[in-house]
Tab-separated table of C-alpha atoms in Angstrom:
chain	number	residue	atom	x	y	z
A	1	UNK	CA	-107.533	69.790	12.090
A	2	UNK	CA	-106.772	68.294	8.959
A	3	UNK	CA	-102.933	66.794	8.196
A	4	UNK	CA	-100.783	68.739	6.948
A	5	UNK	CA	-101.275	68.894	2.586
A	6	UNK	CA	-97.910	68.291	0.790
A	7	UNK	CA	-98.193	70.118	-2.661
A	8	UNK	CA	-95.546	70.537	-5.954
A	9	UNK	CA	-95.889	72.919	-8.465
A	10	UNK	CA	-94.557	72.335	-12.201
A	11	UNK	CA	-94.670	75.385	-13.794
A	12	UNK	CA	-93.836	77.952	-10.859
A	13	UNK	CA	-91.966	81.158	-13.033
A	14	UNK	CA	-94.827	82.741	-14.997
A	15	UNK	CA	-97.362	84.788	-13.612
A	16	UNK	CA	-99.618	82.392	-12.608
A	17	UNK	CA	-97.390	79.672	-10.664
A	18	UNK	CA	-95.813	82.919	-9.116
A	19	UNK	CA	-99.350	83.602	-7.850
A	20	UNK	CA	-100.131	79.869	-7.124
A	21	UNK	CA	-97.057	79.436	-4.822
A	22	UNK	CA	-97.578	82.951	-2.788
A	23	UNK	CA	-101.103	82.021	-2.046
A	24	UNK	CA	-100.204	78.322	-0.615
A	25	UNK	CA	-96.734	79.402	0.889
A	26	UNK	CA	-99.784	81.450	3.302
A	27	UNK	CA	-101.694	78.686	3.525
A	28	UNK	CA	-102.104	77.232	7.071
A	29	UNK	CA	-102.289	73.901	6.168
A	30	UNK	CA	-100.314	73.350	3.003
A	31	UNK	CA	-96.459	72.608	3.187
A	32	UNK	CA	-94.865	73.646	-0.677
A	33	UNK	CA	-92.082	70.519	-1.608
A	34	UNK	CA	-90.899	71.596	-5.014
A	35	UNK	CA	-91.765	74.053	-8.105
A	36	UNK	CA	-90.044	73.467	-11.335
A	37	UNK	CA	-88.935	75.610	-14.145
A	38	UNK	CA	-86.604	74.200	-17.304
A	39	UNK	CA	-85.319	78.228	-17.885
A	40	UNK	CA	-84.626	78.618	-14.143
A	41	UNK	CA	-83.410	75.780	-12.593
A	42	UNK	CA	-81.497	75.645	-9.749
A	43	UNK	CA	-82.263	79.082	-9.154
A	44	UNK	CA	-84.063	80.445	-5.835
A	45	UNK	CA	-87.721	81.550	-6.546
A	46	UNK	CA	-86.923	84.761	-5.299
A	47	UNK	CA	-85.103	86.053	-8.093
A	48	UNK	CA	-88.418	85.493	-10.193
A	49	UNK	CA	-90.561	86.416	-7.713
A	50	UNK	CA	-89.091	89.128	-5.538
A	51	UNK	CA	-92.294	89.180	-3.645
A	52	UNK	CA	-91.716	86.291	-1.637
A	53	UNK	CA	-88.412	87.464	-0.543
A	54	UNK	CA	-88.006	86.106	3.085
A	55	UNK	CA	-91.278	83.800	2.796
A	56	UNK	CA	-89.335	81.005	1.002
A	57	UNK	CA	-86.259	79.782	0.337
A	58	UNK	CA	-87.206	77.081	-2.421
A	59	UNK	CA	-85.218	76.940	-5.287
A	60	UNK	CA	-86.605	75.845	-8.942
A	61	UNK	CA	-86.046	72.277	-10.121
A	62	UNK	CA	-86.895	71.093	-13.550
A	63	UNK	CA	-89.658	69.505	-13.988
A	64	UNK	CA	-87.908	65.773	-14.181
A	65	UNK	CA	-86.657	66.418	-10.546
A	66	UNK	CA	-90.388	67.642	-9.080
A	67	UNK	CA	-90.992	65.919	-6.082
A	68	UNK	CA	-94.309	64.054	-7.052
A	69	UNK	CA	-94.436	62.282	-3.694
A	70	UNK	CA	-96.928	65.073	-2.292
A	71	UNK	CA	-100.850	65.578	-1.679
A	72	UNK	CA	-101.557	67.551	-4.802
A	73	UNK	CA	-99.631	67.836	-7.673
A	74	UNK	CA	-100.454	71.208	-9.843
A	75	UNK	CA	-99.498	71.348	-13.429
A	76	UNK	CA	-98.768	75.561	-14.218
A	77	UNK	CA	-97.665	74.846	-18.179
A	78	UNK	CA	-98.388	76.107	-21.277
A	79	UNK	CA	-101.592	74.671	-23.111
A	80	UNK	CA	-100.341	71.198	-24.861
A	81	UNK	CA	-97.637	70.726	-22.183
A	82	UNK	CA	-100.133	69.289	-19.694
A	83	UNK	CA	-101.820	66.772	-21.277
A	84	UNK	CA	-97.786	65.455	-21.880
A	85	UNK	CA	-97.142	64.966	-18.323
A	86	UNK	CA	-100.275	63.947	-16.787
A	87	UNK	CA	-99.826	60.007	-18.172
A	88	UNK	CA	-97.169	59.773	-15.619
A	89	UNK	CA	-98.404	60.859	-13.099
A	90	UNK	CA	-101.915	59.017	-13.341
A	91	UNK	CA	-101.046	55.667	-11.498
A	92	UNK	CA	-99.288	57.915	-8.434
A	93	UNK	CA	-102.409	58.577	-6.551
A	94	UNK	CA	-101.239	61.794	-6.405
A	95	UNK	CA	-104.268	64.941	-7.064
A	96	UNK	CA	-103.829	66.426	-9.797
A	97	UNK	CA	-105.631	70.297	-10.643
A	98	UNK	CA	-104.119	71.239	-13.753
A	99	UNK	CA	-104.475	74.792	-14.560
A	100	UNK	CA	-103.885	74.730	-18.320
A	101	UNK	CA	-106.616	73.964	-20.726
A	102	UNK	CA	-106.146	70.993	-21.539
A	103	UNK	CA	-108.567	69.072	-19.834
A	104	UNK	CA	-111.328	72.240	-19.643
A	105	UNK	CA	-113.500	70.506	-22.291
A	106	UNK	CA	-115.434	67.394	-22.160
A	107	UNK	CA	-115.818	66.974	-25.566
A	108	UNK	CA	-113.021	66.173	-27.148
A	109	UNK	CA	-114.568	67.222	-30.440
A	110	UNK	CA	-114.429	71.061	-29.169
A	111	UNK	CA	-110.675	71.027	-29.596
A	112	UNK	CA	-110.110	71.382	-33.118
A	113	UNK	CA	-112.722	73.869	-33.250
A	114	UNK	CA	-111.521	76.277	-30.383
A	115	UNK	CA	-107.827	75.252	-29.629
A	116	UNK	CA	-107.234	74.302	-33.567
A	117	UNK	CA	-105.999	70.808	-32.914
A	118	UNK	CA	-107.096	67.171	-32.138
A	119	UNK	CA	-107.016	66.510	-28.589
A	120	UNK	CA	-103.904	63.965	-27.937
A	121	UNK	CA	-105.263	61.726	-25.374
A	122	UNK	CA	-109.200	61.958	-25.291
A	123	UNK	CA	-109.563	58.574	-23.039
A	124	UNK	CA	-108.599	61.267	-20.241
A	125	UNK	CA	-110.985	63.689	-20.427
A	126	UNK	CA	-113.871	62.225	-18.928
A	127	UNK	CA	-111.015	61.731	-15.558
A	128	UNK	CA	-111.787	65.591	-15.263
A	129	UNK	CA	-114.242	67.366	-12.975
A	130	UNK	CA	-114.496	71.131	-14.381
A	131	UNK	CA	-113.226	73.361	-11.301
A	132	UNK	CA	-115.239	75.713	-10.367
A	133	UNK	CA	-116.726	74.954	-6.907
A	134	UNK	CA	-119.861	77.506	-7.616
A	135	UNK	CA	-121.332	75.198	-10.421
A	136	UNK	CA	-119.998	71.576	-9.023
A	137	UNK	CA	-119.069	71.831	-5.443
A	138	UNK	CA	-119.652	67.956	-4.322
A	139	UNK	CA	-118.107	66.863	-7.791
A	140	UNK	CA	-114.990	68.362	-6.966
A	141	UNK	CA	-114.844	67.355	-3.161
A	142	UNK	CA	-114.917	63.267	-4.147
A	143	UNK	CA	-112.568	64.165	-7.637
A	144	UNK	CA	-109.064	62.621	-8.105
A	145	UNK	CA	-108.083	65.229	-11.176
A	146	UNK	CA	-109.755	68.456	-11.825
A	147	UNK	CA	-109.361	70.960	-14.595
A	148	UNK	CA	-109.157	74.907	-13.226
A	149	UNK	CA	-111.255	76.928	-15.464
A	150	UNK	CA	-109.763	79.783	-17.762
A	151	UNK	CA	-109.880	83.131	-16.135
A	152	UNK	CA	-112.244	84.857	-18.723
A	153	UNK	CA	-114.438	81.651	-18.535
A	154	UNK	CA	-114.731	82.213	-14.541
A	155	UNK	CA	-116.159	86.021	-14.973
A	156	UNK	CA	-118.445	85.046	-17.621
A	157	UNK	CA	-119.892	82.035	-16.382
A	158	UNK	CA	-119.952	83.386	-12.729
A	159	UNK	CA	-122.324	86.142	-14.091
A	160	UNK	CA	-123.919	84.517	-16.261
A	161	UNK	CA	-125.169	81.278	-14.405
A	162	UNK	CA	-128.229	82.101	-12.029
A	163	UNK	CA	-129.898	83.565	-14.565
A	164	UNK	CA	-129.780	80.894	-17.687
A	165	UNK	CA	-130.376	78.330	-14.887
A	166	UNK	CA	-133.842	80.452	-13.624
A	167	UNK	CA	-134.429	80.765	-17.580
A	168	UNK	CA	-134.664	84.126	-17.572
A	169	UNK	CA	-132.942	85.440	-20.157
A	170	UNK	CA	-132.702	84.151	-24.337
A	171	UNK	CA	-130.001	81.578	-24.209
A	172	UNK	CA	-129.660	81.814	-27.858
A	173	UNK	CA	-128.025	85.223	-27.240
A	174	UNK	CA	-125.746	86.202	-24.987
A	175	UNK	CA	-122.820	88.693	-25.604
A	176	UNK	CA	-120.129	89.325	-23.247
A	177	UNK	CA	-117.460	92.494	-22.976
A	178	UNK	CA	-114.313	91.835	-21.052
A	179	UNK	CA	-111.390	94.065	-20.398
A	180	UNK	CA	-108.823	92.660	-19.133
A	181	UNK	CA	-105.256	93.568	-17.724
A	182	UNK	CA	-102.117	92.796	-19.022
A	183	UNK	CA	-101.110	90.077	-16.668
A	184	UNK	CA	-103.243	87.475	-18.462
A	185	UNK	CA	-100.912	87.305	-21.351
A	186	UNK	CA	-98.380	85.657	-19.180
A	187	UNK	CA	-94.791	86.341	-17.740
A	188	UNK	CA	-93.321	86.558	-21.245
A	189	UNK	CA	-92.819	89.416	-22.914
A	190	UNK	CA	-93.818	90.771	-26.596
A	191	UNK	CA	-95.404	94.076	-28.271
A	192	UNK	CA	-98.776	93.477	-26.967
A	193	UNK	CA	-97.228	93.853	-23.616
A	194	UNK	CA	-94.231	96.098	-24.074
A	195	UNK	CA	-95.521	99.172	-22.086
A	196	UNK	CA	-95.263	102.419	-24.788
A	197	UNK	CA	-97.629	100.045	-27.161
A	198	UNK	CA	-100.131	98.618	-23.754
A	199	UNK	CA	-100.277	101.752	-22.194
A	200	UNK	CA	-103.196	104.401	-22.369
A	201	UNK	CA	-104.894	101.765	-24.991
A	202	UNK	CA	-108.395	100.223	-25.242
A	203	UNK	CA	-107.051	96.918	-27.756
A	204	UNK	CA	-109.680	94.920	-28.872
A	205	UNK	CA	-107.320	91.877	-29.026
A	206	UNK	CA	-110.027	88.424	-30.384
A	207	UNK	CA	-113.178	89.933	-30.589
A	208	UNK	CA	-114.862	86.814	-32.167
A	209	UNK	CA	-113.966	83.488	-31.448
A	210	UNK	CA	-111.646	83.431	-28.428
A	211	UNK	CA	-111.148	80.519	-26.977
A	212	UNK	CA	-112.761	80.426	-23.696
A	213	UNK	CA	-116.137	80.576	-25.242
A	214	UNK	CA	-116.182	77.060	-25.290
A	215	UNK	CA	-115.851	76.293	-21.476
A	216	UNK	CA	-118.618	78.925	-21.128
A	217	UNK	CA	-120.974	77.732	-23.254
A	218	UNK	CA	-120.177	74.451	-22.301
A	219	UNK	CA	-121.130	74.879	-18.678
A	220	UNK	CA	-123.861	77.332	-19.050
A	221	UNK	CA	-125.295	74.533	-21.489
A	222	UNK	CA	-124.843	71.875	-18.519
A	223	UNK	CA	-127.248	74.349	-15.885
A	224	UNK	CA	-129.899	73.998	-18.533
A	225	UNK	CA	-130.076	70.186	-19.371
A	226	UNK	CA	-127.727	70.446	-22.176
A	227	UNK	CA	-129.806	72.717	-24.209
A	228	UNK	CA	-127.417	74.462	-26.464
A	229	UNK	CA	-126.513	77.659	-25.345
A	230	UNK	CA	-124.781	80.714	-27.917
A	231	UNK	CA	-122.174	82.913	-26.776
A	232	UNK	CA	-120.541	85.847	-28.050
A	233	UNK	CA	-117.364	86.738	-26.434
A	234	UNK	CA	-115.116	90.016	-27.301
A	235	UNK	CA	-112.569	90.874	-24.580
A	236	UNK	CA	-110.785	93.948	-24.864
A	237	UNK	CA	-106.849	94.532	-23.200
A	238	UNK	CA	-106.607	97.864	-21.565
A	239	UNK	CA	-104.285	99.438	-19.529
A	240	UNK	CA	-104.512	97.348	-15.857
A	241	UNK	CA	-102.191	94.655	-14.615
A	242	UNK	CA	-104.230	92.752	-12.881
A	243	UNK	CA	-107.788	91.882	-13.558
A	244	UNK	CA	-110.988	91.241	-15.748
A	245	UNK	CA	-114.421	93.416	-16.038
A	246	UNK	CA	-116.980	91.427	-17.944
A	247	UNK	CA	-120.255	93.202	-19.214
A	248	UNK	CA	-123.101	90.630	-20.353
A	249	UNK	CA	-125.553	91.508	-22.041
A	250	UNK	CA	-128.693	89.601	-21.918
A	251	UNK	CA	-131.981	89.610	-23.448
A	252	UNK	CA	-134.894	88.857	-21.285
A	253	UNK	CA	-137.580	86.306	-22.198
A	254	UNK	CA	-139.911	86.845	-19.054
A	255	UNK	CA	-141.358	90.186	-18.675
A	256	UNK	CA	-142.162	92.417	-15.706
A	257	UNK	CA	-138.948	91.248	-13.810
A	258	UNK	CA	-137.885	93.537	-11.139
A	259	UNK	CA	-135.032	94.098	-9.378
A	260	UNK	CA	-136.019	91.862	-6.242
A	261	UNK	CA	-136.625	88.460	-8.388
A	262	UNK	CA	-133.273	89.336	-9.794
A	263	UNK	CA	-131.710	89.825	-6.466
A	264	UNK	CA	-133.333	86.585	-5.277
A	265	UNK	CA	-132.121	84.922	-8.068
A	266	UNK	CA	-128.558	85.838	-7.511
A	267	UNK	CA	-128.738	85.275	-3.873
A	268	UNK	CA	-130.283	81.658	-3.785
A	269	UNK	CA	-128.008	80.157	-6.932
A	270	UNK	CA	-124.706	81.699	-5.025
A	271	UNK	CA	-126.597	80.914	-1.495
A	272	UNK	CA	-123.442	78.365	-0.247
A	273	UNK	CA	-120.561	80.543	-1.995
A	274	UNK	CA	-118.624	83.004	0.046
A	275	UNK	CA	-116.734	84.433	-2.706
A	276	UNK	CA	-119.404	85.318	-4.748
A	277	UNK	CA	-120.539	88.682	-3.503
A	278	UNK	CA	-123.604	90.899	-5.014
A	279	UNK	CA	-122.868	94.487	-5.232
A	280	UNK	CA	-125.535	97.156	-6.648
A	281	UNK	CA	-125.558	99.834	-4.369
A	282	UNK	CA	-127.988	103.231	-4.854
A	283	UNK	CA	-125.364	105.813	-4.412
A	284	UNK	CA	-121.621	106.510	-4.277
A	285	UNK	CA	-119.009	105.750	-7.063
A	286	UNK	CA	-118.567	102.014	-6.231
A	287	UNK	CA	-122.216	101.292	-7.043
A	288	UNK	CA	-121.026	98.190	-8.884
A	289	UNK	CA	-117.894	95.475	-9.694
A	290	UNK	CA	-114.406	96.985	-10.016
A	291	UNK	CA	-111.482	94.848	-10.552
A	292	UNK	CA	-109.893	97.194	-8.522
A	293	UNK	CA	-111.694	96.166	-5.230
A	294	UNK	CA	-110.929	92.339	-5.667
A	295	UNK	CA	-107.335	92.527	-6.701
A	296	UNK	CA	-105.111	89.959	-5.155
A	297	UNK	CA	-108.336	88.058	-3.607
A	298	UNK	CA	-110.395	84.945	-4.337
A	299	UNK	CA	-114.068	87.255	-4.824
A	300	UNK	CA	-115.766	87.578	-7.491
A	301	UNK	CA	-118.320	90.618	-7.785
A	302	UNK	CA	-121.252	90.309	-9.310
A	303	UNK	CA	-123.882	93.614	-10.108
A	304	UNK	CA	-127.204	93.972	-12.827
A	305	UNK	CA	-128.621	96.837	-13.648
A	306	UNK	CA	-132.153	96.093	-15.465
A	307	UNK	CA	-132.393	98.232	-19.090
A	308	UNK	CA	-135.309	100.427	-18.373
A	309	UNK	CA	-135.505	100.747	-21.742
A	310	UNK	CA	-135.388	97.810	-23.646
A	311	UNK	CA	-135.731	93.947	-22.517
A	312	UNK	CA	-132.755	93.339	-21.612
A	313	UNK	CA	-130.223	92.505	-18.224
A	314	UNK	CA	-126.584	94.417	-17.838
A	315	UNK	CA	-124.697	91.485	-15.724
A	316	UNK	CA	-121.130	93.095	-14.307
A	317	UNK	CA	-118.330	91.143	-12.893
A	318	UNK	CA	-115.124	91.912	-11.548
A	319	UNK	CA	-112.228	89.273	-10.449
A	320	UNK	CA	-108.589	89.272	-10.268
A	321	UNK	CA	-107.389	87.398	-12.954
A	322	UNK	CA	-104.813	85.803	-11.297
A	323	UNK	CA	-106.537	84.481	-8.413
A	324	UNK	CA	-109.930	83.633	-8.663
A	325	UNK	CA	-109.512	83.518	-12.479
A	326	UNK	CA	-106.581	81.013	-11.613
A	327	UNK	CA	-104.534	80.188	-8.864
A	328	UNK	CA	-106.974	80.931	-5.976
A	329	UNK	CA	-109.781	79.168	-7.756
A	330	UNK	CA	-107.255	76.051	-7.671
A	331	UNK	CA	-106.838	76.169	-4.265
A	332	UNK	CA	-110.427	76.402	-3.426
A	333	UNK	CA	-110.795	73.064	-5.507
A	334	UNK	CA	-107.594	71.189	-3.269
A	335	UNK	CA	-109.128	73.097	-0.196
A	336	UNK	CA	-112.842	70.950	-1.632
A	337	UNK	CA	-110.860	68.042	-2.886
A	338	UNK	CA	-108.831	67.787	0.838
A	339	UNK	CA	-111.607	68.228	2.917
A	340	UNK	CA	-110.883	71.553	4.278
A	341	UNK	CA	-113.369	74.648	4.272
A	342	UNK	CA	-112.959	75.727	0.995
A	343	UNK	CA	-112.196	79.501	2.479
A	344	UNK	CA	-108.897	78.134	3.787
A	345	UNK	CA	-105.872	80.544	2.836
A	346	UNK	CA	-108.130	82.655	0.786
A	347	UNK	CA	-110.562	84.471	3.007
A	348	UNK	CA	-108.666	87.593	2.592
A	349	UNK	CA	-110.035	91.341	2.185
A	350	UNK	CA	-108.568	93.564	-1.157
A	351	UNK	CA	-106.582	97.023	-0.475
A	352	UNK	CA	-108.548	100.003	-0.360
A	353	UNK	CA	-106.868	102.191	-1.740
A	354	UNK	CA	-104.407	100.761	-4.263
């Protein structure tokens, strides 16, 4: 058995440290030193994140004070804070999975044109392994620093992948439809979130030109030799806490598929990931993804549904947000990056009901 992996969080009072530090409090080989917070220092955890009442009895530090003697160091701040602390830390030899997006992007040219500013230190990008252990497993077992992908990014590309790769489908083309819960906006509160204005609503909240369409055509471009690959991204906020529902639609460039070269498509890209999991059933009502099903694990579901009708492929895919959309894919990377199975801590069933 592996030693024991000493990990600090900076970051640990929003939504996603909260969900960072419950997942490796339960991990069997991972011993938390420190989380930090600048609004709640010297306060216990528990009285930001009830949940863990009687699992730990840390207390927040600011971020000055973080213990960076440890294993893995993960960096839980806002975009633009990361890329501030990292210098510091680079000489340590600590790992370092930063789950902001400041290091998402190889190209330090993208910046400006999806985050609206220069990037401050591009000398460090190329130090970054993109973390998603689906697309680049053995990069991110020998990596030093790796960037967690965003979480609308992860269903996207997820579903999306196989089939640009196989070069099915007209990369020139793709559109995606996300709903997502409420949790991705964070731990801090405002009208999108306030619950008479988020509740019962459909909100189409950046239909053109969000963000994470650059990490997605970015590493849908990589599967295909970097042949440029167009995305159009429109996620919608609707009324669920936790999780994300993308719809892709794409239009096929070989004809006479069939359901089984789909199905072997799917099953020999995702062949050596156990948290990828097809579902397209013939019957009953959970014939395809549901958020619901994955909530608080590391899966992500993938279904298709060929258009009888017109060439084109319906991709579904359901994750949590909050885990494999962020902290859970993290600790899959340290689980890669530490030489542990990478279904350490997270090989855990959803609730049925919830």
């Amino acid at each position: 058995m592996a030693n024991t992996i000493r990990a600090s969080i900076i970051g640990a009072s929003g939504y996603t440290g909260g969900e960072l530090l419950r997942l490796l409090l339960m991990h069997p080989q991972v011993q938390v030193k420190s989380v930090s917070s600048e609004k709640n220092k010297g306060m216990r955890v528990t009285s930001v994140h009830p949940n863990l009442r009687a699992i730990t009895e840390l207390e927040f530090v600011e971020a000055a004070k973080i213990d960076s003697n440890v294993d893995v160091l993960f960096l839980c701040t806002p975009h633009g804070a990361s890329v501030k602390l990292v210098e510091q830390y680079l000489q340590s030899g600590v790992k370092i999975i930063d789950l902001s997006a400041d290091f998402r992007l190889h190209n330090a040219a993208d910046y400006p044109v999806w985050y609206g500013h220069e990037h401050p230190h591009p000398e460090l990008l190329k130090k970054f392994v993109y973390g998603m252990p689906e697309l680049h497993r053995e990069e991110i077992r020998k990596a030093h620093y790796v960037a967690s992908p965003g979480c609308l990014a992860t269903s996207a590309i997820l579903a999306l992948a196989p089939v640009v790769a196989a070069g099915l489908v007209d990369t020139g083309h793709l559109v995606v439809d996300a709903k997502i819960g409420s949790s991705a906006g964070g731990a801090r509160a405002d009208a999108s979130t306030h619950h008479p204005e988020r509740a019962g609503t459909v909100r189409a909240y950046k239909p053109t030109g969000h963000r994470h369409t650059g990490e997605i055509e970015q590493e849908l471009s990589a599967l295909i030799h970097g042949k440029k690959v167009n995305v159009s991204l429109s996620p919608h906020a609707i009324e669920l806490v936790r999780g994300i529902f993308s719809t892709a639609h794409c239009f096929l460039v070989k004809q006479g598929l069939k359901d089984v070269d789909l199905w072997k498509t799917y099953r020999s890209f995702y062949k050596e990931s156990p948290f990828i999991r097809l579902v397209k059933e013939k019957e009953g009502i959970h014939r395809y993804p549901e958020p619901k099903l994955v909530m608080g694990t590391n899966f992500c579901d993938i279904g298709f549904e060929l258009d009888w009708h017109a060439p084109r492929l319906v991709v579904m895919s359901a994750i949590d947000n909050l885990v494999k959309g962020s902290g859970g894919q993290a600790i899959q990377s340290m689980n890669l990056m530490c030489g542990l199975d990478e279904k350490t801590g997270l090989w855990i069933p959803g609730m049925h009901p919830v």
